[in-house]
Amino acid sequence: MNEYELRAARPADIDAVLAFWAESAEGTSISDDRAGVARLLERDPQALILAEHEGALLGTVIAGWDGWRCHLYRLAVHPAARRRGIGTALLDAAHARFAAAGGRRADAMVLEDNELGRSAWKAAGYGREDQWRRWTKPLDGAARPTP
């Protein structure tokens, strides 16, 4: 039996997820707030997958499917819980979600300076595509996060 379970996040988890990301994830996103996570859960209740043990959050991944592409965001494992297969289990659950939806390829957002993250994604079989760059524009007039 695993020492953790995987499940979809619920609205009651939002504050814990945000606190977890502040402690365990690399960088911040314009959507890292209650309203952003609530919108995600409302639109796609199965997208945010949690790993937890006795109510303690150990890991997260957002497995976003828009009907066309499979996008992965916010793969994070608590520093004290790393190297126990939690990240792999989260990705396996995300990949299963994508396969069931008909997805063909997953992509991941990885900060350029996040060495640990880059190593983890490479170990999971992901490869960098140097011919692509992400272009963004805030839609509400908010300032872009500085790199």
XYZ file of N, CA, C and O in Angstrom:
588
model
N 0.846 -1.184 0.000
C 0.000 0.000 0.000
C 0.890 1.245 0.000
O 1.898 1.285 0.697
N 0.494 2.247 -0.773
C 1.249 3.494 -0.820
C 1.114 4.264 0.478
O 0.100 4.168 1.161
N 2.088 5.050 0.747
C 2.026 5.905 1.918
C 1.309 7.218 1.623
O 1.262 8.096 2.463
N 0.742 7.308 0.436
C -0.014 8.493 0.033
C -1.108 8.056 -0.917
O -1.081 6.956 -1.450
N -2.082 8.936 -1.108
C -3.136 8.672 -2.084
C -3.208 9.829 -3.056
O -2.839 10.962 -2.722
N -3.665 9.537 -4.265
C -3.882 10.553 -5.284
C -5.373 10.807 -5.399
O -6.166 9.865 -5.347
N -5.734 12.071 -5.558
C -7.140 12.424 -5.741
C -7.224 13.782 -6.412
O -6.264 14.564 -6.416
N -8.400 14.066 -6.964
C -8.656 15.385 -7.543
C -8.872 16.389 -6.419
O -9.476 16.071 -5.386
N -8.374 17.586 -6.625
C -8.573 18.655 -5.642
C -10.033 19.067 -5.610
O -10.761 18.934 -6.596
N -10.441 19.571 -4.451
C -11.788 20.106 -4.256
C -11.666 21.576 -3.840
O -10.606 22.013 -3.389
N -12.738 22.338 -3.971
C -12.675 23.744 -3.566
C -12.164 23.942 -2.135
O -11.448 24.910 -1.868
N -12.467 23.034 -1.239
C -12.000 23.164 0.145
C -10.479 23.056 0.260
O -9.902 23.429 1.284
N -9.801 22.585 -0.787
C -8.345 22.416 -0.774
C -7.587 23.663 -1.224
O -6.354 23.693 -1.134
N -8.276 24.659 -1.728
C -7.593 25.781 -2.385
C -6.560 26.445 -1.499
O -5.414 26.654 -1.921
N -6.899 26.797 -0.270
C -5.924 27.482 0.593
C -4.708 26.614 0.869
O -3.568 27.095 0.849
N -4.927 25.315 1.088
C -3.804 24.402 1.338
C -2.921 24.283 0.097
O -1.690 24.231 0.203
N -3.530 24.238 -1.080
C -2.764 24.147 -2.326
C -1.905 25.395 -2.509
O -0.714 25.305 -2.835
N -2.477 26.562 -2.293
C -1.715 27.804 -2.450
C -0.560 27.870 -1.456
O 0.558 28.270 -1.820
N -0.788 27.469 -0.224
C 0.286 27.440 0.777
C 1.358 26.427 0.379
O 2.558 26.683 0.518
N 0.921 25.278 -0.127
C 1.858 24.258 -0.572
C 2.742 24.785 -1.697
O 3.968 24.611 -1.683
N 2.142 25.417 -2.701
C 2.934 25.954 -3.807
C 3.929 26.996 -3.329
O 5.048 27.052 -3.826
N 3.529 27.826 -2.374
C 4.446 28.844 -1.851
C 5.674 28.200 -1.215
O 6.780 28.746 -1.278
N 5.489 27.027 -0.637
C 6.592 26.338 0.045
C 7.352 25.384 -0.876
O 8.575 25.258 -0.765
N 6.653 24.718 -1.788
C 7.245 23.585 -2.500
C 7.450 23.783 -3.993
O 8.205 23.023 -4.599
N 6.776 24.725 -4.602
C 6.884 24.928 -6.052
C 7.898 26.014 -6.354
O 8.190 26.868 -5.516
N 8.401 25.982 -7.561
C 9.377 26.966 -8.014
C 8.646 28.083 -8.745
O 7.870 27.824 -9.662
N 8.879 29.318 -8.345
C 8.288 30.449 -9.042
C 6.815 30.647 -8.698
O 6.222 29.896 -7.931
N 6.259 31.693 -9.274
C 4.849 31.999 -9.074
C 4.201 32.245 -10.430
O 4.872 32.494 -11.417
N 2.897 32.174 -10.424
C 2.127 32.375 -11.638
C 1.083 33.457 -11.393
O 0.639 33.652 -10.257
N 0.659 34.096 -12.444
C -0.374 35.120 -12.353
C -1.688 34.531 -11.835
O -2.530 35.238 -11.301
N -1.857 33.218 -11.958
C -3.081 32.545 -11.519
C -2.976 31.921 -10.133
O -3.886 31.213 -9.706
N -1.888 32.153 -9.429
C -1.698 31.577 -8.095
C -2.453 32.389 -7.044
O -1.856 33.065 -6.201
N -3.759 32.313 -7.118
C -4.595 32.957 -6.101
C -5.898 32.162 -5.999
O -6.156 31.270 -6.806
N -6.691 32.472 -4.975
C -7.937 31.714 -4.749
C -8.827 31.710 -5.987
O -9.356 30.681 -6.380
N -8.995 32.877 -6.596
C -9.888 32.977 -7.755
C -9.375 32.141 -8.922
O -10.158 31.470 -9.599
N -8.063 32.147 -9.157
C -7.502 31.383 -10.257
C -7.688 29.885 -10.076
O -8.092 29.177 -11.004
N -7.402 29.383 -8.878
C -7.547 27.951 -8.626
C -9.029 27.570 -8.621
O -9.406 26.520 -9.148
N -9.875 28.432 -8.081
C -11.316 28.148 -8.079
C -11.849 28.043 -9.505
O -12.654 27.156 -9.812
N -11.395 28.929 -10.404
C -11.823 28.864 -11.806
C -11.373 27.550 -12.447
O -12.116 26.929 -13.198
N -10.143 27.138 -12.150
C -9.651 25.870 -12.687
C -10.544 24.716 -12.243
O -10.977 23.908 -13.057
N -10.844 24.650 -10.951
C -11.651 23.554 -10.419
C -13.086 23.594 -10.933
O -13.699 22.547 -11.142
N -13.604 24.781 -11.147
C -14.960 24.902 -11.674
C -15.022 24.442 -13.129
O -15.933 23.730 -13.525
N -14.031 24.835 -13.911
C -14.020 24.486 -15.333
C -13.683 23.021 -15.558
O -14.234 22.369 -16.423
N -12.738 22.500 -14.776
C -12.274 21.126 -14.970
C -11.940 20.513 -13.610
O -10.787 20.561 -13.170
N -12.932 19.955 -12.936
C -12.746 19.457 -11.569
C -11.704 18.352 -11.409
O -11.255 18.102 -10.303
N -11.296 17.711 -12.494
C -10.308 16.628 -12.403
C -8.882 17.077 -12.748
O -7.949 16.277 -12.673
N -8.696 18.336 -13.104
C -7.403 18.801 -13.613
C -6.313 18.877 -12.549
O -5.158 18.579 -12.829
N -6.652 19.291 -11.348
C -5.647 19.452 -10.295
C -5.605 18.176 -9.467
O -6.541 17.859 -8.736
N -4.511 17.442 -9.621
C -4.340 16.166 -8.937
C -3.432 16.367 -7.736
O -2.361 16.980 -7.853
N -3.867 15.860 -6.594
C -3.105 15.992 -5.348
C -2.595 14.641 -4.891
O -3.255 13.618 -5.071
N -1.434 14.648 -4.264
C -0.922 13.492 -3.525
C -0.945 13.916 -2.068
O -0.434 14.987 -1.712
N -1.559 13.090 -1.220
C -1.629 13.458 0.188
C -1.508 12.234 1.079
O -1.729 11.100 0.647
N -1.131 12.502 2.313
C -1.029 11.460 3.325
C -1.634 12.013 4.611
O -1.178 13.035 5.126
N -2.688 11.348 5.069
C -3.378 11.751 6.311
C -3.679 13.247 6.324
O -3.459 13.937 7.320
N -4.158 13.746 5.196
C -4.555 15.149 5.092
C -3.429 16.117 4.790
O -3.686 17.291 4.538
N -2.185 15.648 4.801
C -1.044 16.520 4.495
C -0.744 16.441 3.000
O -0.613 15.348 2.441
N -0.630 17.578 2.386
C -0.344 17.651 0.956
C 1.128 17.341 0.709
O 2.015 17.949 1.316
N 1.386 16.370 -0.173
C 2.753 15.973 -0.506
C 3.145 16.364 -1.918
O 4.338 16.492 -2.211
N 2.159 16.524 -2.817
C 2.488 16.857 -4.195
C 1.268 17.293 -4.978
O 0.131 17.034 -4.576
N 1.531 17.965 -6.104
C 0.469 18.436 -6.988
C 0.923 18.356 -8.439
O 2.120 18.396 -8.730
N -0.042 18.268 -9.322
C 0.181 18.510 -10.741
C -1.151 18.976 -11.323
O -2.207 18.495 -10.923
N -1.078 19.930 -12.232
C -2.251 20.324 -13.001
C -2.114 19.654 -14.361
O -1.125 19.860 -15.069
N -3.093 18.817 -14.687
C -3.136 18.103 -15.961
C -4.250 18.733 -16.791
O -5.389 18.294 -16.765
N -3.908 19.783 -17.501
C -4.892 20.536 -18.262
C -5.108 19.970 -19.653
O -4.153 19.735 -20.395
N -6.354 19.739 -19.974
C -6.735 19.227 -21.298
C -7.749 20.188 -21.875
O -8.799 20.423 -21.286
N -7.440 20.756 -23.019
C -8.351 21.726 -23.624
C -9.089 21.155 -24.831
O -9.701 21.892 -25.590
N -8.999 19.846 -25.015
C -9.627 19.209 -26.162
C -8.689 19.109 -27.352
O -9.000 18.443 -28.335
N -7.554 19.746 -27.258
C -6.582 19.763 -28.338
C -5.194 19.380 -27.852
O -4.504 18.588 -28.450
N -4.794 19.958 -26.733
C -3.450 19.746 -26.199
C -3.506 19.314 -24.736
O -4.439 19.650 -24.014
N -2.459 18.639 -24.327
C -2.292 18.182 -22.941
C -1.190 19.024 -22.316
O -0.038 18.959 -22.741
N -1.546 19.820 -21.311
C -0.580 20.719 -20.681
C -0.397 20.355 -19.217
O -1.377 20.119 -18.507
N 0.850 20.360 -18.769
C 1.175 20.068 -17.376
C 1.759 21.307 -16.713
O 2.654 21.959 -17.265
N 1.242 21.590 -15.547
C 1.682 22.741 -14.767
C 1.786 22.331 -13.300
O 1.117 21.406 -12.852
N 2.543 23.061 -12.568
C 2.590 22.973 -11.109
C 2.869 21.566 -10.584
O 2.309 21.161 -9.578
N 3.767 20.832 -11.299
C 4.257 19.586 -10.714
C 5.187 19.985 -9.580
O 6.211 20.633 -9.803
N 4.799 19.632 -8.391
C 5.608 19.978 -7.219
C 5.457 18.878 -6.179
O 4.369 18.332 -5.999
N 6.558 18.574 -5.522
C 6.567 17.611 -4.420
C 7.226 18.300 -3.242
O 8.246 18.982 -3.397
N 6.632 18.129 -2.068
C 7.187 18.746 -0.858
C 8.640 18.306 -0.697
O 8.961 17.127 -0.894
N 9.541 19.224 -0.358
C 10.959 18.864 -0.243
C 11.227 17.652 0.663
O 12.095 16.831 0.352
N 10.482 17.493 1.736
C 10.696 16.367 2.649
C 10.155 15.049 2.097
O 10.442 13.984 2.654
N 9.384 15.109 1.003
C 8.766 13.902 0.446
C 9.346 13.519 -0.913
O 8.833 12.611 -1.563
N 10.397 14.177 -1.330
C 10.972 13.894 -2.640
C 11.729 12.568 -2.645
O 12.124 12.063 -1.610
N 11.899 12.026 -3.852
C 12.622 10.766 -4.082
C 11.874 9.562 -3.521
O 12.477 8.565 -3.147
N 10.529 9.671 -3.476
C 9.695 8.557 -3.013
C 8.688 8.129 -4.076
O 7.763 7.389 -3.784
N 8.839 8.629 -5.304
C 7.958 8.224 -6.389
C 6.678 9.035 -6.510
O 5.833 8.717 -7.348
N 6.537 10.072 -5.719
C 5.307 10.865 -5.742
C 5.166 11.625 -7.056
O 4.088 11.621 -7.671
N 6.231 12.254 -7.525
C 6.175 12.968 -8.794
C 5.848 12.028 -9.947
O 5.034 12.349 -10.813
N 6.449 10.851 -9.947
C 6.169 9.858 -10.982
C 4.711 9.425 -10.931
O 4.048 9.314 -11.974
N 4.187 9.186 -9.734
C 2.783 8.777 -9.596
C 1.845 9.885 -10.077
O 0.832 9.607 -10.739
N 2.161 11.131 -9.770
C 1.346 12.249 -10.242
C 1.365 12.323 -11.765
O 0.323 12.506 -12.408
N 2.540 12.174 -12.361
C 2.627 12.204 -13.823
C 1.925 11.013 -14.445
O 1.270 11.158 -15.485
N 2.031 9.846 -13.837
C 1.303 8.681 -14.362
C -0.200 8.942 -14.366
O -0.896 8.602 -15.327
N -0.705 9.560 -13.310
C -2.138 9.880 -13.241
C -2.509 10.911 -14.309
O -3.554 10.802 -14.952
N -1.644 11.907 -14.513
C -1.893 12.913 -15.549
C -1.883 12.267 -16.929
O -2.763 12.535 -17.759
N -0.909 11.401 -17.184
C -0.819 10.741 -18.486
C -2.040 9.857 -18.739
O -2.553 9.803 -19.862
N -2.508 9.166 -17.707
C -3.712 8.334 -17.847
C -4.922 9.200 -18.176
O -5.757 8.837 -19.013
N -5.023 10.350 -17.525
C -6.119 11.298 -17.806
C -6.074 11.730 -19.266
O -7.089 11.735 -19.961
N -4.894 12.074 -19.737
C -4.742 12.521 -21.121
C -5.071 11.408 -22.105
O -5.741 11.628 -23.114
N -4.575 10.202 -21.843
C -4.823 9.075 -22.745
C -6.322 8.788 -22.836
O -6.844 8.541 -23.930
N -7.012 8.842 -21.712
C -8.457 8.584 -21.710
C -9.213 9.642 -22.515
O -10.265 9.357 -23.093
N -8.667 10.861 -22.572
C -9.309 11.949 -23.307
C -8.936 11.954 -24.789
O -9.495 12.723 -25.564
N -7.977 11.116 -25.179
C -7.540 11.087 -26.570
C -6.316 11.935 -26.851
O -5.967 12.161 -28.017
N -5.653 12.408 -25.810
C -4.459 13.222 -25.996
C -3.330 12.434 -26.631
O -3.229 11.221 -26.458
N -2.474 13.131 -27.361
C -1.377 12.477 -28.076
C 0.004 12.863 -27.577
O 0.971 12.138 -27.790
N 0.120 14.033 -26.962
C 1.422 14.486 -26.489
C 1.194 15.474 -25.353
O 0.304 16.311 -25.432
N 1.998 15.367 -24.343
C 1.904 16.295 -23.220
C 3.082 17.263 -23.267
O 4.172 16.912 -23.706
N 2.826 18.476 -22.835
C 3.918 19.432 -22.691
C 3.918 19.970 -21.270
O 2.906 19.924 -20.575
N 5.069 20.435 -20.850
C 5.235 20.911 -19.481
C 5.875 22.290 -19.479
O 6.774 22.567 -20.270
N 5.409 23.127 -18.581
C 6.021 24.429 -18.368
C 7.126 24.257 -17.327
O 6.866 23.793 -16.223
N 8.352 24.600 -17.705
C 9.501 24.429 -16.810
C 10.312 25.724 -16.828
O 10.743 26.171 -17.899
N 10.505 26.307 -15.662
C 11.313 27.521 -15.585
C 12.746 27.219 -16.009
O 13.332 26.210 -15.607
N 13.303 28.085 -16.799
C 14.638 27.884 -17.350
C 15.703 27.674 -16.263
O 16.595 26.846 -16.419
N 15.608 28.396 -15.167
C 16.621 28.310 -14.112
C 16.316 27.246 -13.063
O 17.042 27.135 -12.082
N 15.264 26.469 -13.250
C 14.887 25.448 -12.272
C 15.609 24.143 -12.599
O 15.084 23.267 -13.278
N 16.833 24.013 -12.115
C 17.649 22.822 -12.396
C 16.981 21.547 -11.904
O 16.963 20.537 -12.605
N 16.434 21.581 -10.685
C 15.772 20.399 -10.130
C 14.586 19.995 -11.002
O 14.414 18.823 -11.328
N 13.795 20.970 -11.390
C 12.646 20.691 -12.245
C 13.056 20.153 -13.595
O 12.474 19.189 -14.102
N 14.069 20.751 -14.193
C 14.528 20.277 -15.498
C 15.018 18.838 -15.409
O 14.744 18.022 -16.290
N 15.719 18.504 -14.346
C 16.197 17.129 -14.149
C 15.028 16.168 -13.990
O 15.045 15.055 -14.537
N 14.026 16.575 -13.233
C 12.860 15.716 -13.013
C 12.111 15.470 -14.311
O 11.720 14.332 -14.610
N 11.897 16.509 -15.099
C 11.174 16.342 -16.364
C 11.971 15.464 -17.318
O 11.409 14.611 -18.005
N 13.277 15.653 -17.360
C 14.112 14.822 -18.234
C 14.026 13.360 -17.794
O 13.883 12.461 -18.632
N 14.092 13.103 -16.497
C 13.996 11.735 -15.980
C 12.643 11.112 -16.313
O 12.541 9.887 -16.452
N 11.616 11.935 -16.453
C 10.272 11.442 -16.784
C 10.085 11.231 -18.288
O 8.997 10.862 -18.728
N 11.142 11.489 -19.069
C 11.069 11.247 -20.509
C 10.723 12.462 -21.349
O 10.511 12.342 -22.555
N 10.663 13.628 -20.736
C 10.351 14.853 -21.471
C 11.639 15.459 -22.021
O 12.701 15.319 -21.425
N 11.524 16.123 -23.146
C 12.673 16.779 -23.749
C 12.344 18.215 -24.114
O 11.215 18.533 -24.475
N 13.331 19.032 -24.033
C 13.194 20.454 -24.352
C 13.066 20.626 -25.867
O 13.739 19.945 -26.636
N 12.219 21.543 -26.278
C 12.079 21.896 -27.688
C 12.572 23.324 -27.865
O 11.858 24.283 -27.581
N 13.787 23.471 -28.321
C 14.403 24.791 -28.416
C 13.804 25.691 -29.489
O 13.992 26.894 -29.460
N 13.069 25.098 -30.451
C 12.500 25.921 -31.509
C 11.263 26.691 -31.059
O 10.761 27.538 -31.775
N 10.739 26.404 -29.840
C 9.539 27.064 -29.344
C 9.878 28.017 -28.218
O 10.756 27.759 -27.414
N 9.149 29.084 -28.129
C 9.200 30.006 -26.995
C 7.782 30.338 -26.605
O 6.901 30.460 -27.454
N 7.553 30.525 -25.362
C 6.231 30.892 -24.857
C 6.080 32.405 -24.945
O 6.918 33.142 -24.436
N 5.017 32.849 -25.535
C 4.702 34.263 -25.623
C 3.460 34.497 -24.770
O 2.488 33.746 -24.867
N 3.466 35.512 -23.948
C 2.337 35.761 -23.057
C 1.905 37.222 -23.104
O 2.678 38.106 -23.468
N 0.678 37.435 -22.712
C 0.127 38.777 -22.564
C -0.937 38.707 -21.471
O -1.925 37.989 -21.601
N -0.757 39.444 -20.373
C -1.808 39.492 -19.352
C -3.075 40.100 -19.950
O -3.025 41.078 -20.664
N -4.215 39.496 -19.670
C -5.459 39.956 -20.264
C -6.176 41.020 -19.452
O -7.021 41.720 -19.967
N -5.841 41.136 -18.181
C -6.560 42.098 -17.341
C -5.772 43.376 -17.074
O -6.133 44.158 -16.220
N -4.688 43.574 -17.800
C -3.883 44.773 -17.597
C -2.896 44.643 -16.456
O -2.155 45.573 -16.176
N -2.890 43.512 -15.775
C -1.933 43.308 -14.680
C -0.520 43.234 -15.234
O -0.306 42.814 -16.359
N 0.395 43.641 -14.438
C 1.789 43.596 -14.846
C 2.253 42.144 -14.954
O 1.801 41.293 -14.209
N 3.133 41.896 -15.880
C 3.729 40.566 -16.007
C 4.652 40.324 -14.815
O 5.341 41.231 -14.381
N 4.683 39.083 -14.338
C 5.675 38.769 -13.321
C 7.069 38.956 -13.915
O 7.300 38.638 -15.074
N 7.963 39.510 -13.155
C 9.324 39.702 -13.647
C 10.080 38.393 -13.572
O 9.893 37.617 -12.642
N 10.920 38.140 -14.572
C 11.668 36.881 -14.587
C 12.702 36.813 -13.491
O 13.099 37.701 -12.896
